[in-house]
Amino acid sequence: MSDSDRNYALALHGGAGAVAGRDYAAVEKHLAGLAGTCESWLADGRSALDVVERAVAELETSGLYVAGRGSAPNSAGYVELDASIMDGRSRKAGAVAALRDFISPVQVARGVMEKTPHVMLAGKGAVEFARSHQFAEVTSPNDYYVLPVGVTRDDLSDIAHGTVGAVALDTSGALAAATSTGGTFGKLEGRIGDTPLVGPGTWADDNVAISCTGTGEHIIRAGGAASIAFRFRSGISLPDAIREMLDEVKRLGGDAGVIAVTSSGDIAMPYNSEGMKRACVSTSTPLTVATFG
Ligand code: ASP
């Protein structure tokens, strides 16, 4: 079978923090355009790893989500960024946590994966690594970030927000996942959620690629993405495996959403929050974008 005969699949999310009654038309338009671009990359034979990295980098720089440019400041008044990426075939992974003032945390996370023997760098060490490898820096934080210091989630009536993620199956059969966030509103300085944690926030293996969004503390305590993958590997269907993890998040008092693609090209995008900004497309699924319903 040639590569071009094989399936590809892609799902994107812009966060499970969507609030009923708000207008997400601009976000949905952006997600639809990006999913279409990613589809053409996958159809051209680009690797799942490249596609999820590029997709998340675009989501980060758009300013439409609480990741990269759209991130909100922490309780100390500055932005700390978290991101992770994982390649299912090699099981290699990279992550950054509490990273300050780089344009694309997911690109730095991939740098950690490819240029160090480590999986995660945090804080000052992450900044020094990113600087030494010349990743693009935010030179004027006050001008770059969309949300000014002091803005809370309740003030955000006309600004879309949410962690971002991408999962993909490429035509060689490889899976990859990536997730990036500015974290939760009002978080303490140094707080790290599920997003940069390879396991809870992001996971990819030979069977499935998963990116989570929602209240990170609850996702971590519920096991998150890897716990879904392990259920799926043991023979539980993907919808049931995801539902069990989401039910556990709910039982613990949080809410969350998940995007997942399997090696067969199946896609799942369930959530138990009010809504989740999301898009998907595959060789057998037309491009779909939604926030609620
Ligand atoms: N999971 C992210 C965090 O806890 C937030 C989100 O997905 O909106 O940092």
Coordinates of C-alpha atoms and ligand atoms in Angstrom, one line a residue, residues 13-17 66 82 153 161-164 179-185 187 191-196 201 212-220 255-257, ligand 1:
H13 CA -9.2 21.8 20.2
G14 CA -9.3 25.4 21.5
G15 CA -10.1 24.5 25.0
A16 CA -13.0 23.1 27.1
G17 CA -13.6 26.4 28.8
V66 CA -5.4 31.1 26.3
D82 CA 3.2 25.3 29.4
R153 CA -12.1 35.4 33.1
H161 CA -10.1 31.6 25.5
G162 CA -8.9 28.1 26.1
T163 CA -5.9 25.8 26.0
V164 CA -5.1 24.4 22.6
T179 CA -0.9 20.7 23.8
S180 CA -0.2 24.3 24.9
T181 CA -1.6 26.7 27.4
G182 CA -1.2 29.8 29.5
G183 CA -2.9 27.8 32.3
T184 CA -5.9 28.6 34.3
F185 CA -7.1 32.1 35.1
K187 CA -3.2 30.6 38.8
R191 CA 1.5 26.6 39.1
I192 CA 1.8 23.8 36.5
G193 CA -1.3 22.0 35.2
D194 CA -1.8 18.9 33.1
T195 CA -0.9 20.4 29.8
P196 CA 3.0 20.1 29.9
G201 CA -2.1 16.3 29.3
C212 CA -6.7 17.0 27.1
T213 CA -8.2 20.3 28.2
G214 CA -10.0 21.4 31.3
T215 CA -9.2 21.8 35.0
G216 CA -5.7 20.6 35.1
E217 CA -5.6 19.6 38.7
H218 CA -8.6 17.3 38.2
I219 CA -7.2 15.8 35.0
I220 CA -3.9 15.0 36.7
D255 CA -14.6 19.3 34.0
A256 CA -12.6 18.5 30.9
G257 CA -12.5 17.7 27.2
Ligands
ASP1 N1 -5.7 22.2 31.3 C1 -5.3 23.5 31.4 C2 -4.6 23.8 32.7 O1 -5.0 23.3 33.7 C3 -6.4 24.5 31.2 C4 -7.3 24.3 30.1 O2 -7.3 23.3 29.4 O3 -8.1 25.3 29.8 O4 -3.6 24.5 32.7

